[in-house]
Coordinates of N, CA, C and O in Angstrom, one line a residue:
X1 N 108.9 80.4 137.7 CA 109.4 81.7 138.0 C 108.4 82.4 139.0 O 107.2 82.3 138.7
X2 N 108.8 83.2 140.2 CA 108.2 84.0 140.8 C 107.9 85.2 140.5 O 108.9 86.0 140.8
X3 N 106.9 85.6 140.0 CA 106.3 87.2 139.6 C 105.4 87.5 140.3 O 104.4 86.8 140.5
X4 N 105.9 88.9 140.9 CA 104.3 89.4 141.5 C 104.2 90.8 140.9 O 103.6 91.7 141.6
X5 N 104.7 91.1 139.6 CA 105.1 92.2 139.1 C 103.6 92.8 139.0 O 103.2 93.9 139.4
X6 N 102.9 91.7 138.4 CA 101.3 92.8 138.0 C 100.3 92.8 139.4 O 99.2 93.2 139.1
X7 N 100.4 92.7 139.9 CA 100.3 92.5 141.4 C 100.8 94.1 142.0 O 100.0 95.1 142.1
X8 N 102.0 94.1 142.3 CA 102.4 95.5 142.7 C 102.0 96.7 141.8 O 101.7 97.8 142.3
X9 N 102.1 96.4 140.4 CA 101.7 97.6 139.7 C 100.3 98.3 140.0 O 99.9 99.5 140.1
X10 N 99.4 96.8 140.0 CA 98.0 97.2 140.1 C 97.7 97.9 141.7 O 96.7 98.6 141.9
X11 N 98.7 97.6 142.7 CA 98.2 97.9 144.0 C 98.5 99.2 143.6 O 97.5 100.0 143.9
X12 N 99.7 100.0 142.9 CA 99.9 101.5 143.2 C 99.0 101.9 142.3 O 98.4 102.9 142.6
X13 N 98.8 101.4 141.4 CA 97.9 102.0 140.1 C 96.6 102.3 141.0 O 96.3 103.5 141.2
X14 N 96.0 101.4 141.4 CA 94.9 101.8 142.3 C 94.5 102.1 143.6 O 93.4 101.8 144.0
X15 N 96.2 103.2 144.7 CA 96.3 104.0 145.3 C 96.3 105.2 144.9 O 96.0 106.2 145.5
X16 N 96.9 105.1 143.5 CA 97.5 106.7 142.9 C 95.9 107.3 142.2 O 95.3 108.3 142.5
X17 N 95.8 106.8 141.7 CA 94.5 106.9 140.7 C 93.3 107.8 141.1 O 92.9 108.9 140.6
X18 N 92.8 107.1 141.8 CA 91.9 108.1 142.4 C 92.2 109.3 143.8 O 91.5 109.8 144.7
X19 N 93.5 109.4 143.7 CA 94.0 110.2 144.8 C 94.2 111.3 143.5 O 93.5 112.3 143.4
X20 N 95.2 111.0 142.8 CA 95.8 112.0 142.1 C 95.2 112.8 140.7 O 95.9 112.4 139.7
X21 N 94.3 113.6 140.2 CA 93.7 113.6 139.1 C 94.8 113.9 137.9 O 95.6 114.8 138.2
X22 N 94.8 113.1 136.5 CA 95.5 112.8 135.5 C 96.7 112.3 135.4 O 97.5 112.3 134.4
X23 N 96.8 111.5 136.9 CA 97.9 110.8 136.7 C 97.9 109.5 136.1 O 97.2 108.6 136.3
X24 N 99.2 109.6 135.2 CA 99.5 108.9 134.3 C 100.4 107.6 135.1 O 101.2 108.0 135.9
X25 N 100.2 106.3 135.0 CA 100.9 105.1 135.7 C 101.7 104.4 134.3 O 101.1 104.5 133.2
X26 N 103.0 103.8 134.4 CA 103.6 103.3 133.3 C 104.4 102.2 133.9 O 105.3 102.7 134.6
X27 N 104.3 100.7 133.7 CA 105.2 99.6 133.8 C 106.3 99.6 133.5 O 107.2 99.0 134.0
X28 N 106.5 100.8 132.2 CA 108.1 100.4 131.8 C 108.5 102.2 131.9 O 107.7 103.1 132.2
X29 N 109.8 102.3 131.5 CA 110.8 103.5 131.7 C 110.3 104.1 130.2 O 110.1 103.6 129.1
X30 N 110.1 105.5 130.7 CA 109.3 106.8 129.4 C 110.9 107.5 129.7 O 111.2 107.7 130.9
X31 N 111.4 107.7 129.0 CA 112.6 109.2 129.0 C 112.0 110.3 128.8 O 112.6 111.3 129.3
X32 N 110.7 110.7 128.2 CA 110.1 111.9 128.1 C 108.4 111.8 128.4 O 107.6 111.9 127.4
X33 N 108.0 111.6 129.5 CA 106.7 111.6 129.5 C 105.7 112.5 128.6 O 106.0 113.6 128.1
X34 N 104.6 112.0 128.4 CA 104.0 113.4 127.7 C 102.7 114.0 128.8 O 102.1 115.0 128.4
X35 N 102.3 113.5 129.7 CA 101.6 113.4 130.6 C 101.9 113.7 131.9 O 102.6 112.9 132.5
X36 N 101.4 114.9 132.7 CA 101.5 114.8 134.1 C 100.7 115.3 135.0 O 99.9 116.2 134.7
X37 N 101.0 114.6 136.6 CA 102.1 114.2 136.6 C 102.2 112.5 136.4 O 101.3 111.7 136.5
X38 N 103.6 112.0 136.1 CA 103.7 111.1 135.8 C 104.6 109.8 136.7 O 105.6 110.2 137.3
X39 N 104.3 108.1 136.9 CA 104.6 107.8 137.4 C 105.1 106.0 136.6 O 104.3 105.3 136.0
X40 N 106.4 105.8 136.8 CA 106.7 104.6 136.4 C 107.2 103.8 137.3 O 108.2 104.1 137.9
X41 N 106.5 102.3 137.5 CA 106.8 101.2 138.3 C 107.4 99.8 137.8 O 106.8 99.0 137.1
X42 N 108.7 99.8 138.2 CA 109.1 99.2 137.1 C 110.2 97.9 137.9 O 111.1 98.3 138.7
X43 N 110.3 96.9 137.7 CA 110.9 96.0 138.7 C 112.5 95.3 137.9 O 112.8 94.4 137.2
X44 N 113.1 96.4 138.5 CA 114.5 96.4 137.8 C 115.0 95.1 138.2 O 115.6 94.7 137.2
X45 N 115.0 93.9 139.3 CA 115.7 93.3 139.7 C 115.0 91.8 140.5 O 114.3 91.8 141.6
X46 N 115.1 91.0 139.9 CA 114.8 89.7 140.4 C 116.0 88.4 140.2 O 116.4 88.0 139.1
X47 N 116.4 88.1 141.5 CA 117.1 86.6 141.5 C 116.6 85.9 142.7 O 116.1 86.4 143.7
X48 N 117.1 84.2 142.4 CA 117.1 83.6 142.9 C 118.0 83.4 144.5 O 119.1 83.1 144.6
X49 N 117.1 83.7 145.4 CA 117.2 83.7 147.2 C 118.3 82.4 147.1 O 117.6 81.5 147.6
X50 N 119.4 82.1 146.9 CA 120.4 80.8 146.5 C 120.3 79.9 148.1 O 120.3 78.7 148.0
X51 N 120.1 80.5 149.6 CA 119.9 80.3 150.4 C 118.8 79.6 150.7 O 118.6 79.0 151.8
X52 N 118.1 79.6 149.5 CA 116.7 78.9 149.9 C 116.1 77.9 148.9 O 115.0 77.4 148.7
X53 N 117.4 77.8 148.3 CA 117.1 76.9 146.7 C 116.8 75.4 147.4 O 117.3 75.2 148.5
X54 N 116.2 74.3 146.7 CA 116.3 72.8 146.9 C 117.4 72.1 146.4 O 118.3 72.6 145.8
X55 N 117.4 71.1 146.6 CA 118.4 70.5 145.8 C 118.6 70.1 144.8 O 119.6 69.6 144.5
X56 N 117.5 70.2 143.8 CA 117.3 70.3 142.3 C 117.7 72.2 142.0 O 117.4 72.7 140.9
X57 N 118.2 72.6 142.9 CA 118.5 74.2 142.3 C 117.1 74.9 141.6 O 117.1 75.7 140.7
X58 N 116.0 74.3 142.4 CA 114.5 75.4 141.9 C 114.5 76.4 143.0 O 114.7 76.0 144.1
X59 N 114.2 77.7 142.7 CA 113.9 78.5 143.5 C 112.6 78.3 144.2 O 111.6 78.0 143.6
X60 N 112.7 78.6 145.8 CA 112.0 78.9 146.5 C 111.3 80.1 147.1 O 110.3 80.2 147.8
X61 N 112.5 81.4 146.6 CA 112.0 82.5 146.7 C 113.4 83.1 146.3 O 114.5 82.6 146.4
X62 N 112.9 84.9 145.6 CA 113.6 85.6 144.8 C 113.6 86.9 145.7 O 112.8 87.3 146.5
X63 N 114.6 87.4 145.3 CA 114.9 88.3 145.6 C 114.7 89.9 145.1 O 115.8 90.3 144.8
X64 N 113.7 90.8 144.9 CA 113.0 91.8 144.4 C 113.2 93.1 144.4 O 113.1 93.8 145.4
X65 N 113.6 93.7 143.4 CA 114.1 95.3 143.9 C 112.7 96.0 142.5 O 112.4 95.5 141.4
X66 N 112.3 97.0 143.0 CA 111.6 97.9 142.3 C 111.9 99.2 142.1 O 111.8 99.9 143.1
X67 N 112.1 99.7 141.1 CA 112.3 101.6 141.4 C 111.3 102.1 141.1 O 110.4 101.4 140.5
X68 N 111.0 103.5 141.4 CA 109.8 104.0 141.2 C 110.1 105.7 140.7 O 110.4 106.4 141.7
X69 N 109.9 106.2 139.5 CA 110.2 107.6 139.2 C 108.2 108.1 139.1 O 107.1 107.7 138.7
X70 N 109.0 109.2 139.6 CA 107.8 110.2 139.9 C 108.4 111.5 138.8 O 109.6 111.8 138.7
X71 N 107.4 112.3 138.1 CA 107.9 113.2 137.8 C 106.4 114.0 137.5 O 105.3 113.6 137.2
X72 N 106.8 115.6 137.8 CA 106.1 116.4 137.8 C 106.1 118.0 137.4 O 106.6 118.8 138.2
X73 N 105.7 118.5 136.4 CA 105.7 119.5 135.5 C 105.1 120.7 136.0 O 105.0 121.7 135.3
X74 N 104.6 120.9 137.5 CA 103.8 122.1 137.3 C 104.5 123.1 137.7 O 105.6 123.0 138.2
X75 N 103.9 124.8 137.4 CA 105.0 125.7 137.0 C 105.2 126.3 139.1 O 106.1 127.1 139.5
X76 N 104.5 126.0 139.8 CA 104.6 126.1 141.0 C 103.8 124.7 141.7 O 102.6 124.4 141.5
X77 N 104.8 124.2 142.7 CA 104.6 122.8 143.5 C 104.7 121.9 143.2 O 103.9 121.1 143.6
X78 N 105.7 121.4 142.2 CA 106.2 120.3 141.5 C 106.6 119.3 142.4 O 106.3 118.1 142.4
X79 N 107.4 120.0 143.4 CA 108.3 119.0 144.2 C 107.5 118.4 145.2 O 107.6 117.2 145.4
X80 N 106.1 119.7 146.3 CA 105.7 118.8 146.7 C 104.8 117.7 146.2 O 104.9 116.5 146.8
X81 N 103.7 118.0 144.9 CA 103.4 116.5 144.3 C 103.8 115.9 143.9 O 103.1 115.1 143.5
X82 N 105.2 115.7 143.6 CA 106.2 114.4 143.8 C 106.1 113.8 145.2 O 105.7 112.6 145.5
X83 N 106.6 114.8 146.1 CA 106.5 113.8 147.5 C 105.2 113.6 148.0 O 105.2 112.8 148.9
X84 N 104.1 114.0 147.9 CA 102.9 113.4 147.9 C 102.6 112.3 147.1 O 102.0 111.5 147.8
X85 N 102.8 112.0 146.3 CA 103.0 111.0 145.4 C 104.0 109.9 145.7 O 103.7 108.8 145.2
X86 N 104.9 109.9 146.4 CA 105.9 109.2 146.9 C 105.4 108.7 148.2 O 105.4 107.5 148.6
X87 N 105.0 109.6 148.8 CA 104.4 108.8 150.1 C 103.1 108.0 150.2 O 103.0 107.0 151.0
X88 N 101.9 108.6 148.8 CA 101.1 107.4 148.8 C 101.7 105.8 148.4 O 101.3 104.8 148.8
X89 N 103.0 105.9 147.2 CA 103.4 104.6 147.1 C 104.3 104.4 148.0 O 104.3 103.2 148.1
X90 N 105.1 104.9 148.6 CA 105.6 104.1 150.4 C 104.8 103.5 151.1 O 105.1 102.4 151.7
X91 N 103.4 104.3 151.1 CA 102.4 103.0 152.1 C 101.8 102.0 151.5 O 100.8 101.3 152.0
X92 N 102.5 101.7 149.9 CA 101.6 100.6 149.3 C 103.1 99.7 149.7 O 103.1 98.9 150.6
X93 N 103.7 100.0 149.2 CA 105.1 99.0 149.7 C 105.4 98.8 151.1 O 106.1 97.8 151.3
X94 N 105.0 99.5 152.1 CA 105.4 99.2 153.3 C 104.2 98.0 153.9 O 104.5 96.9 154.4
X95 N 102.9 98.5 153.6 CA 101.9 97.6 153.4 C 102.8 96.5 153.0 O 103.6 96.0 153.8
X96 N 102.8 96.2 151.7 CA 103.2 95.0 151.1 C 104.4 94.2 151.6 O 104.8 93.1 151.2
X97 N 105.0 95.3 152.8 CA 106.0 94.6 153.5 C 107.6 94.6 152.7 O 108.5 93.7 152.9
X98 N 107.7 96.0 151.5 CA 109.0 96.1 151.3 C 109.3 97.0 152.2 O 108.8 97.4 153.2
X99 N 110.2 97.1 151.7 CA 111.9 98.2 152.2 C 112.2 98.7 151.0 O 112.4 98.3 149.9
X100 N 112.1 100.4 151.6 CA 112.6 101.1 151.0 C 114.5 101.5 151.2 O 115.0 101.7 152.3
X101 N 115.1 101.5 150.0 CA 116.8 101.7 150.0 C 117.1 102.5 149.7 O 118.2 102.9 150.0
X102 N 116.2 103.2 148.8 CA 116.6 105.0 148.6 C 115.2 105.6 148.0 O 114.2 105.0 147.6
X103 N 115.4 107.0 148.2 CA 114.4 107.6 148.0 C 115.3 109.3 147.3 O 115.5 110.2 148.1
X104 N 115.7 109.4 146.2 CA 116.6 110.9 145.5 C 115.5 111.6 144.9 O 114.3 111.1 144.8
X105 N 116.0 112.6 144.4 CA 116.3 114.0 143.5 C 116.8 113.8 142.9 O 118.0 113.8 143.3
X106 N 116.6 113.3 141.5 CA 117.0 113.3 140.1 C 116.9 114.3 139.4 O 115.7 114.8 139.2
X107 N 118.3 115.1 138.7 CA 117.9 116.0 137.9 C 117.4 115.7 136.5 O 118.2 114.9 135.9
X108 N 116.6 116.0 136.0 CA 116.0 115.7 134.6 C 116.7 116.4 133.9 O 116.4 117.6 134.1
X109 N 117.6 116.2 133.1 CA 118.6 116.5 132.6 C 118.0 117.3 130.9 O 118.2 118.4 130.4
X110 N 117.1 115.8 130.3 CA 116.6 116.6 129.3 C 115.3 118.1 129.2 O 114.8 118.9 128.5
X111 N 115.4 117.8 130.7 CA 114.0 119.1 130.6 C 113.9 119.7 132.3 O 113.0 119.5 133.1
X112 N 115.2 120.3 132.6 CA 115.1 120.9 133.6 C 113.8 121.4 134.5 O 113.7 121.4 135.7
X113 N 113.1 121.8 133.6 CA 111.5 122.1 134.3 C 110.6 121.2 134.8 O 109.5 121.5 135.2
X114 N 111.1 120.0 134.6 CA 110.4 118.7 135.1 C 111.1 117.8 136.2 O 112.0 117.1 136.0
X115 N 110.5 118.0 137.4 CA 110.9 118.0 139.0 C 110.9 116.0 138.5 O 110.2 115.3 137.7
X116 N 111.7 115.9 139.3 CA 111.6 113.9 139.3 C 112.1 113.2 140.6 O 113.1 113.9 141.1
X117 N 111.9 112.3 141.1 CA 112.0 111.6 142.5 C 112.4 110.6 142.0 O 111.9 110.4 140.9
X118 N 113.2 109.5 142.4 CA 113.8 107.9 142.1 C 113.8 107.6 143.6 O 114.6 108.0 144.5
X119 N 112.6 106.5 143.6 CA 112.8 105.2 145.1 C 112.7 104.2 144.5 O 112.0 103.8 143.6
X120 N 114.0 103.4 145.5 CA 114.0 102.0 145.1 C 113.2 100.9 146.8 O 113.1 101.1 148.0
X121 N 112.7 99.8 146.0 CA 112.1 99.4 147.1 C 112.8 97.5 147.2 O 113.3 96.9 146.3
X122 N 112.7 97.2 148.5 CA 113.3 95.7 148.3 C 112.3 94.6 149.2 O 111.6 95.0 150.2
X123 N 112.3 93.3 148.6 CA 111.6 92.4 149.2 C 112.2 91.2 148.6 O 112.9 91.2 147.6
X124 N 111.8 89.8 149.5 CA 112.3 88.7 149.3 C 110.8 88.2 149.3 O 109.9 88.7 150.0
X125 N 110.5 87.0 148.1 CA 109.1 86.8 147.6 C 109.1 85.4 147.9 O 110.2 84.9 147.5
X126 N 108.5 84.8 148.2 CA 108.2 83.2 148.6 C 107.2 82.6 146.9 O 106.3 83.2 146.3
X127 N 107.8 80.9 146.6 CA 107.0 80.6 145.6 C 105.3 80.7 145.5 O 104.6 80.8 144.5
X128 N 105.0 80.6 147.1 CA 103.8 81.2 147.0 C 103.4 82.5 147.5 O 102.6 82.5 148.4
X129 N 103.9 83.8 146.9 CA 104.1 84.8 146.4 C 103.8 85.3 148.2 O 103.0 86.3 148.4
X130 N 104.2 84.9 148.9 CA 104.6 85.6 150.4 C 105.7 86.7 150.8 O 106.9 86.5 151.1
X131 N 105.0 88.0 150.6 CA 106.3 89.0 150.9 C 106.9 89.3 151.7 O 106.3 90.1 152.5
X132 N 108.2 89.0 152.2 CA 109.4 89.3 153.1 C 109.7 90.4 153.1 O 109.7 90.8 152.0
X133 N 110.1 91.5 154.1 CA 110.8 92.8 153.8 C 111.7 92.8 154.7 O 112.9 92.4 154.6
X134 N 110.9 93.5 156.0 CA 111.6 94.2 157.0 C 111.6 93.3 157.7 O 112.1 93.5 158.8

């Protein structure tokens, strides 16, 4: 299997980190953060590149989607430290040679006062973990 999940996490964890003070990083999906602002990297989507399989049907490289929720609580400039926050992890993924497919405004439904961003990012990954994007 091709993973480069802890790989990506650690690249944003250690752009956001010392840029952002108290920002919280999370691998998996929080419905209610208790921390902010807060950020989850989370790699919704992996298959096999079928185009690129052998003839024993092993993967040679997979196909990668990641989302990324940003969310941010403060009582003035929420929105832009979300997109500050968003654009430091665009240049970790563009770096890394994904593609971004969307980038919204999510209403937080359970807690209106809590501003939130959803980007999804895309790459094709080689078994020896070579990233394809753009």
């Amino acid at each position: 299997m091709i993973d480069i999940e802890n790989q990506v996490f650690q690249k944003i964890s250690d752009a956001l980190t010392g840029k952002f003070d108290g920002i919280f990083i999370s691998g998996e999906y929080v419905p209610a953060p208790s921390t902010f602002p807060f950020v989850s990297v989370i790699q919704q989507d992996c298959y096999d590149l079928q185009s690129t399989q052998d003839s024993a049907s092993m993967e040679n490289h997979v196909v990668v989607m990641y989302e990324v929720n940003v969310y941010s609580n403060l009582k003035t400039g929420k929105k832009s430290q979300c997109k500050a926050i968003f654009s430091a992890i665009d240049d970790v993924f563009h770096r890394l040679n994904f593609t971004k497919q969307s980038l919204n405004v999510v209403p937080n439904i359970n807690n209106a006062t809590i501003y939130r961003m959803t980007g999804r990012y895309t790459a094709v990954v080689s078994k020896m973990e070579v990233i394809y994007g753009r």
